[in-house]
PDB file of C-alpha atoms in Angstrom:
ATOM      1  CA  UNK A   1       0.000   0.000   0.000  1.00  0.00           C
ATOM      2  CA  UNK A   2       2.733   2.321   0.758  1.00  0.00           C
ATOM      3  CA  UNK A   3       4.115   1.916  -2.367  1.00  0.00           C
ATOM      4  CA  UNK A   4       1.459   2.128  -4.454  1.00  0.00           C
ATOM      5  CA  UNK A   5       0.735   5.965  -2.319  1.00  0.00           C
ATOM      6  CA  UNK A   6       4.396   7.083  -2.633  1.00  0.00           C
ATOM      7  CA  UNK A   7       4.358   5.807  -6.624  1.00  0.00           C
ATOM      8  CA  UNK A   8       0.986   8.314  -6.732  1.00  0.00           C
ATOM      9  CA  UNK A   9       2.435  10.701  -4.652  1.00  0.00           C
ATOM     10  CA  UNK A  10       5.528  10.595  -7.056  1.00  0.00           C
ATOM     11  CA  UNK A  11       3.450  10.829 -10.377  1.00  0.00           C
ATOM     12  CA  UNK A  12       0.939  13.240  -8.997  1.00  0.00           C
ATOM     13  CA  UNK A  13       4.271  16.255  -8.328  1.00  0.00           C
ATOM     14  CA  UNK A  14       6.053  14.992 -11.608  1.00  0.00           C
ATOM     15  CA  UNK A  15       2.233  15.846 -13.719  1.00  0.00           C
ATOM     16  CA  UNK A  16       2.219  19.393 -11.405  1.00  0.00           C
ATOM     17  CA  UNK A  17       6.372  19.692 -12.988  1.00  0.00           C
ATOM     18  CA  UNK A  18       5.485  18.533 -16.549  1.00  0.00           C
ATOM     19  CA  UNK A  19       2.257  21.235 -16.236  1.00  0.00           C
ATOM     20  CA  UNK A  20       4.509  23.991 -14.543  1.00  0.00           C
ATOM     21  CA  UNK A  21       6.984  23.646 -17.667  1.00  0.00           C
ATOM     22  CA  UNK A  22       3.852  23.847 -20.179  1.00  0.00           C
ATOM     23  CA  UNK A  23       2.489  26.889 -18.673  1.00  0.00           C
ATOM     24  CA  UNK A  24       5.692  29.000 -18.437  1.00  0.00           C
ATOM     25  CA  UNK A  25       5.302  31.998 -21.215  1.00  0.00           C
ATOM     26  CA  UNK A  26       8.225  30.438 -23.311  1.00  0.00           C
ATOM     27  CA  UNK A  27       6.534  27.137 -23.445  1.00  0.00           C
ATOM     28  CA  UNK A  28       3.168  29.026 -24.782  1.00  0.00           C
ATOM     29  CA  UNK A  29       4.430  31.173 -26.814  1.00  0.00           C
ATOM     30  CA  UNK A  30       6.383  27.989 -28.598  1.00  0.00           C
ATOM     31  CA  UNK A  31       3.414  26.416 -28.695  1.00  0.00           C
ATOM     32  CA  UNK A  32       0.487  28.979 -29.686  1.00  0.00           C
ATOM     33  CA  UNK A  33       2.490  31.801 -31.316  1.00  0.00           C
ATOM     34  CA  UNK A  34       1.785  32.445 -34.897  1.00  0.00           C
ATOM     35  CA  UNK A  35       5.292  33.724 -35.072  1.00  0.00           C
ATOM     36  CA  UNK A  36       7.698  31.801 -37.641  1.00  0.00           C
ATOM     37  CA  UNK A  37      10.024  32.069 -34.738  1.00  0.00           C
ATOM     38  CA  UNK A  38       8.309  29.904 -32.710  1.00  0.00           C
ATOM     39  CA  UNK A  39       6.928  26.049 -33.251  1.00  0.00           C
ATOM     40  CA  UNK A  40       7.910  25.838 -37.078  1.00  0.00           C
ATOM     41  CA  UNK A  41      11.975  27.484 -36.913  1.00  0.00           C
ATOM     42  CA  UNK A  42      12.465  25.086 -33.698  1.00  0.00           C
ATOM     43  CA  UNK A  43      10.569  22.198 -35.207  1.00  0.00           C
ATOM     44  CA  UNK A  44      13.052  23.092 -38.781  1.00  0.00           C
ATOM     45  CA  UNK A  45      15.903  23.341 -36.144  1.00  0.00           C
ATOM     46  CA  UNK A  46      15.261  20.020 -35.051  1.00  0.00           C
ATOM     47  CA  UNK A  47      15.015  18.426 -38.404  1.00  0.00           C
ATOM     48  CA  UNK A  48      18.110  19.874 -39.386  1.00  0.00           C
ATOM     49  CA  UNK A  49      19.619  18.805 -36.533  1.00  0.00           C
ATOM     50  CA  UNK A  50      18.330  15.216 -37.176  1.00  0.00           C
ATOM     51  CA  UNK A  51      19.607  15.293 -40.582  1.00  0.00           C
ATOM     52  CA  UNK A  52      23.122  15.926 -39.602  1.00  0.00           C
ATOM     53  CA  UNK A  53      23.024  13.881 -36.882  1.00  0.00           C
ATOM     54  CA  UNK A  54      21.711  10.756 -38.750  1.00  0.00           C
ATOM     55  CA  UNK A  55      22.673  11.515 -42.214  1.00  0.00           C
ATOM     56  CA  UNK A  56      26.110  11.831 -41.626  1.00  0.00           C
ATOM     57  CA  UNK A  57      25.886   8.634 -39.515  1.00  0.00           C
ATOM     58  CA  UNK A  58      24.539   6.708 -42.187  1.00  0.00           C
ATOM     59  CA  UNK A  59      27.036   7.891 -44.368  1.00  0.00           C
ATOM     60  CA  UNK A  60      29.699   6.494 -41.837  1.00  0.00           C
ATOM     61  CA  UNK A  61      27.784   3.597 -41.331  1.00  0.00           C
ATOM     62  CA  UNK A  62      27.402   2.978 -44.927  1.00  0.00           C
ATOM     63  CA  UNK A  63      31.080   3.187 -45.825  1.00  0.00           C
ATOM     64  CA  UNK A  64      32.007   0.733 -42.839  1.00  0.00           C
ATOM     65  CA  UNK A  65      29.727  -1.985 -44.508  1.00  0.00           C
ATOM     66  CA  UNK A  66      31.580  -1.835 -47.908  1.00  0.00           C
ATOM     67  CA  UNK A  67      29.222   1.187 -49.574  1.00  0.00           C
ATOM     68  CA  UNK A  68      31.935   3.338 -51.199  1.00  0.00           C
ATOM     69  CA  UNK A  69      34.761   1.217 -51.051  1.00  0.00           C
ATOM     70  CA  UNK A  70      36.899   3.705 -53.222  1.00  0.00           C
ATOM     71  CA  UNK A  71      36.362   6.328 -50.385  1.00  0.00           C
ATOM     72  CA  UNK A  72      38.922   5.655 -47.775  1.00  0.00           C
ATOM     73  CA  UNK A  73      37.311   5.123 -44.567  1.00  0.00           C
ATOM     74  CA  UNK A  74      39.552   7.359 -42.144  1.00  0.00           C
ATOM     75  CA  UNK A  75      38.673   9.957 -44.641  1.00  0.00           C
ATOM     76  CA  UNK A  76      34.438  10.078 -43.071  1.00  0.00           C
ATOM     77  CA  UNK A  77      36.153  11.090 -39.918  1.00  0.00           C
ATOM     78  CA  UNK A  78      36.071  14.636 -40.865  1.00  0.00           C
ATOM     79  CA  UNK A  79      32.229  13.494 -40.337  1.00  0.00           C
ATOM     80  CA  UNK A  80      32.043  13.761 -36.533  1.00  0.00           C
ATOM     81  CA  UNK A  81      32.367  17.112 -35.593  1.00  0.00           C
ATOM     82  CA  UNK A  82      29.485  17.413 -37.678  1.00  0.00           C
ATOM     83  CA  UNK A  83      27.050  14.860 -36.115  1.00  0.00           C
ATOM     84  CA  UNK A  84      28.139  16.449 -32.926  1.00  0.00           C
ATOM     85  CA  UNK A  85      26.512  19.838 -34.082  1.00  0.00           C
ATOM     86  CA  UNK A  86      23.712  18.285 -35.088  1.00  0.00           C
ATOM     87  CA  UNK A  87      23.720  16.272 -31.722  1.00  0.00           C
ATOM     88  CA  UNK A  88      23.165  19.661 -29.958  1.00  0.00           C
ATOM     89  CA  UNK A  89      21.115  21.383 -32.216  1.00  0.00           C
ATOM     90  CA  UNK A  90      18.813  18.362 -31.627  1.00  0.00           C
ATOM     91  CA  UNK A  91      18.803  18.300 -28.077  1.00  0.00           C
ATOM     92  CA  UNK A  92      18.493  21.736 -27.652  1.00  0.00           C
ATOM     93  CA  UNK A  93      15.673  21.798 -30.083  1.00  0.00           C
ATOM     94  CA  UNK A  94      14.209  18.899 -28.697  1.00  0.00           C
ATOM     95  CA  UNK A  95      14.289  20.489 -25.434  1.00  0.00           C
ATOM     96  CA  UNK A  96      12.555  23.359 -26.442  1.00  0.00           C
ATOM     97  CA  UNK A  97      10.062  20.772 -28.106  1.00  0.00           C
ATOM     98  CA  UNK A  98       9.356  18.812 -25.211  1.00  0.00           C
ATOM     99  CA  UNK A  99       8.533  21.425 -22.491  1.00  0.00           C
ATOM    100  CA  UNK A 100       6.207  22.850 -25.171  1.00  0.00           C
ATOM    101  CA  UNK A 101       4.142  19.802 -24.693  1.00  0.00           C
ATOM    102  CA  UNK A 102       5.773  18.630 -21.156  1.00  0.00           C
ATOM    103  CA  UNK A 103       2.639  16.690 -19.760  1.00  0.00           C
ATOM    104  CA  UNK A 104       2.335  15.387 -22.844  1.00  0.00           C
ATOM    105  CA  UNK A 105       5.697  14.288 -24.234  1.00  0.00           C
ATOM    106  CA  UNK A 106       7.140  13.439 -20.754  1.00  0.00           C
ATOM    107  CA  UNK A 107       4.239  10.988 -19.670  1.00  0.00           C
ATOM    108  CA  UNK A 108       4.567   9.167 -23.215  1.00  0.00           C
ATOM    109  CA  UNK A 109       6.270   5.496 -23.454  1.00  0.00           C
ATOM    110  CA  UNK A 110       6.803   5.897 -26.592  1.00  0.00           C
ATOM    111  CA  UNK A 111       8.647   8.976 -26.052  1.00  0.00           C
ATOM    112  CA  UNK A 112      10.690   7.105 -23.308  1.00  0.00           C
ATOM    113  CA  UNK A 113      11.864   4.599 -26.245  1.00  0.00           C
ATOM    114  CA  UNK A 114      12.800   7.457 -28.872  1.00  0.00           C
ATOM    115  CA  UNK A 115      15.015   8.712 -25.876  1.00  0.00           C
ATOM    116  CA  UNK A 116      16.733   5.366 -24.854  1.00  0.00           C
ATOM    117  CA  UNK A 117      17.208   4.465 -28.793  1.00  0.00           C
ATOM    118  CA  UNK A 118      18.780   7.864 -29.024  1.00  0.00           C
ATOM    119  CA  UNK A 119      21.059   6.832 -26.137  1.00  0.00           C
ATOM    120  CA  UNK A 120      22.164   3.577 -27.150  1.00  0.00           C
ATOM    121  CA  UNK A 121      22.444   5.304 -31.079  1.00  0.00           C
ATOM    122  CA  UNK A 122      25.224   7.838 -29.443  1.00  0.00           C
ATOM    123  CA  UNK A 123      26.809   5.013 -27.360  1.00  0.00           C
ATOM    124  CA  UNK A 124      26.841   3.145 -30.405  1.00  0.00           C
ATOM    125  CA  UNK A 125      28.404   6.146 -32.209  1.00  0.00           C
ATOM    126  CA  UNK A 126      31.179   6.748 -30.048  1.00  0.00           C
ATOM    127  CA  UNK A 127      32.137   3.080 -29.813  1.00  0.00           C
ATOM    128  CA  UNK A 128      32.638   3.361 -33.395  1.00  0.00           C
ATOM    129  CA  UNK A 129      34.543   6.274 -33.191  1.00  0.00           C
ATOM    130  CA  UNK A 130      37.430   4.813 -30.531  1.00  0.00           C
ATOM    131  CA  UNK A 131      37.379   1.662 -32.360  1.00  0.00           C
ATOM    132  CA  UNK A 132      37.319   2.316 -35.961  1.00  0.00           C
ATOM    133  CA  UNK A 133      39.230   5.655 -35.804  1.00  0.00           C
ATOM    134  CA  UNK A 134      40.924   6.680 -33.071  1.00  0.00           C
ATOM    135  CA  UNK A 135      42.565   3.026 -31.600  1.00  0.00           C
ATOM    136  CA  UNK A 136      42.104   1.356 -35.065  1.00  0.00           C
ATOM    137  CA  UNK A 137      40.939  -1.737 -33.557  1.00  0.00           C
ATOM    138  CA  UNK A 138      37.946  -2.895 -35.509  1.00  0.00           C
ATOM    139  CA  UNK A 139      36.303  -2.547 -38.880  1.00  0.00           C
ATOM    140  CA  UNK A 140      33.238  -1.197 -37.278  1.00  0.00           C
ATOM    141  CA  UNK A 141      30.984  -3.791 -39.430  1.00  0.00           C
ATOM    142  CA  UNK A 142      28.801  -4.770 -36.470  1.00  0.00           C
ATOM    143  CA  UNK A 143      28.720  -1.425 -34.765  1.00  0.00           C
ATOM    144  CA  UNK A 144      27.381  -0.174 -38.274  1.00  0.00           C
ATOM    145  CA  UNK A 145      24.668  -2.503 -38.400  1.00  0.00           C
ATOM    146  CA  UNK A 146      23.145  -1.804 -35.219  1.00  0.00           C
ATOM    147  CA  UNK A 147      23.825   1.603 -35.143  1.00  0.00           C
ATOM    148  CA  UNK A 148      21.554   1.800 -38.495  1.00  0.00           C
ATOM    149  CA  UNK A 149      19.209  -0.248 -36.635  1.00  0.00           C
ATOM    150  CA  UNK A 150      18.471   2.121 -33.636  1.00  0.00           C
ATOM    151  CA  UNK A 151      18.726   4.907 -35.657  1.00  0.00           C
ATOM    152  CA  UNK A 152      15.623   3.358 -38.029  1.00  0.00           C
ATOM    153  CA  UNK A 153      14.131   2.676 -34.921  1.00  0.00           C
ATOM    154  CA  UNK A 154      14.511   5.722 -32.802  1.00  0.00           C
ATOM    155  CA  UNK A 155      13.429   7.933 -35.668  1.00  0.00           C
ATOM    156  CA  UNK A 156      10.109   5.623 -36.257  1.00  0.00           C
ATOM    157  CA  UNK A 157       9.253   6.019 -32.528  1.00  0.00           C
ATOM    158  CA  UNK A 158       9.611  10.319 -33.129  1.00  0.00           C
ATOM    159  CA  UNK A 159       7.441   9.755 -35.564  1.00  0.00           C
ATOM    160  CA  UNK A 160       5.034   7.317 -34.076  1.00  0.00           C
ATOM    161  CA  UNK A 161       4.799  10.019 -30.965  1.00  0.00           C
ATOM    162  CA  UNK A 162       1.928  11.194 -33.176  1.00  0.00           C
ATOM    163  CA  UNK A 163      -0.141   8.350 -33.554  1.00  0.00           C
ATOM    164  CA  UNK A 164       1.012   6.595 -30.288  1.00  0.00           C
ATOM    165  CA  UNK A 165      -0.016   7.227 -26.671  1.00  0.00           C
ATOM    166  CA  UNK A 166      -1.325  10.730 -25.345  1.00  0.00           C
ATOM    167  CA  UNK A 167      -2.846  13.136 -27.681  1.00  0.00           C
ATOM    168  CA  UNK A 168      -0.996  16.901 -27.468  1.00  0.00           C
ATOM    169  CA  UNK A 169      -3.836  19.059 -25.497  1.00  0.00           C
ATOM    170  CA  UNK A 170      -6.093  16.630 -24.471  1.00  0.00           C
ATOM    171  CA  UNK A 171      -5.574  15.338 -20.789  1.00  0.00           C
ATOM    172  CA  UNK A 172      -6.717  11.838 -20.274  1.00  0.00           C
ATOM    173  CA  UNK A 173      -6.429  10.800 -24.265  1.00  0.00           C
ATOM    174  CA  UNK A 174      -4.198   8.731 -25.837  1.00  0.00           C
ATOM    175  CA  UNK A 175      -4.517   7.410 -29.407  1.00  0.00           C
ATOM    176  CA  UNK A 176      -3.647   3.061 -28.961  1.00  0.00           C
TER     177      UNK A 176
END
């Protein structure tokens, strides 16, 4: 029984943080502005982002399973500081994203799984990094692979967030 209280307890404050973040005037003027400065340049900020991020993976990712072979591998190093900008312009955008819609993004699952495939995508990344090109240890085949995988994967969940679990605006609905 105690559990069960503190667990509501727990979830009842983190709704009242989620709804706090949503109600600032940043988070609503994000979110209801008609301003081009607003929703759409953070939500083209994001895609950006995404596309250097994951494009430039790919293109890594690519080359280490054979694509290419006339391009010399230690040559897509020049890659990385690249994904690394998109990195951050994705997280920051994302950030700005999510406290737009805090009680709705934050108390998704599916959201929870676009985050943790993100986090094993970067782990992923930097493994490949060390190994491939910095201690020159590996070919990075396998580390390609699955690094395509959760990238496939956390980008379908970002896009399922749409379709998938709470509806933006409406407390208590969720599209299953």
């Amino acid at each position: 029984f105690r559990r069960v209280l503190f667990r509501s307890r727990l979830q009842t404050k983190m709704l009242d943080f989620f709804q706090a973040l949503e109600s600032t005037g940043f988070s609503t003027w994000i979110r209801e502005s008609g301003s081009i400065w607003a929703y759409p340049i953070v939500l083209t900020l994001h895609t950006i982002g995404l596309g250097m991020l994951v494009g430039f993976n790919w293109a890594v990712d690519l080359r280490l399973l054979g694509v290419g072979e006339a391009i010399p591998v230690q040559s897509m190093e020049r890659f990385f500081p690249w994904m690394w900008w998109g990195f951050w312009i994705n997280a920051a955008s994302g950030i700005v994203l999510t406290i737009a819609d805090a009680t709705t993004k934050m108390t998704s699952w599916v959201f929870g799984v676009k985050l943790a495939l993100i986090a094993c995508a970067i782990i992923v990344l930097k493994l490949i990094y060390k190994q491939v090109f910095v201690n020159k240890t590996s070919n990075g085949k396998a580390l390609a692979f699955v690094s395509l995988v959760l990238w496939v994967l956390a980008t379908t969940a970002g896009r399922l967030m749409a379709y998938i679990g709470p509806v933006s605006g409406l407390v208590g609905t969720s599209n299953n």
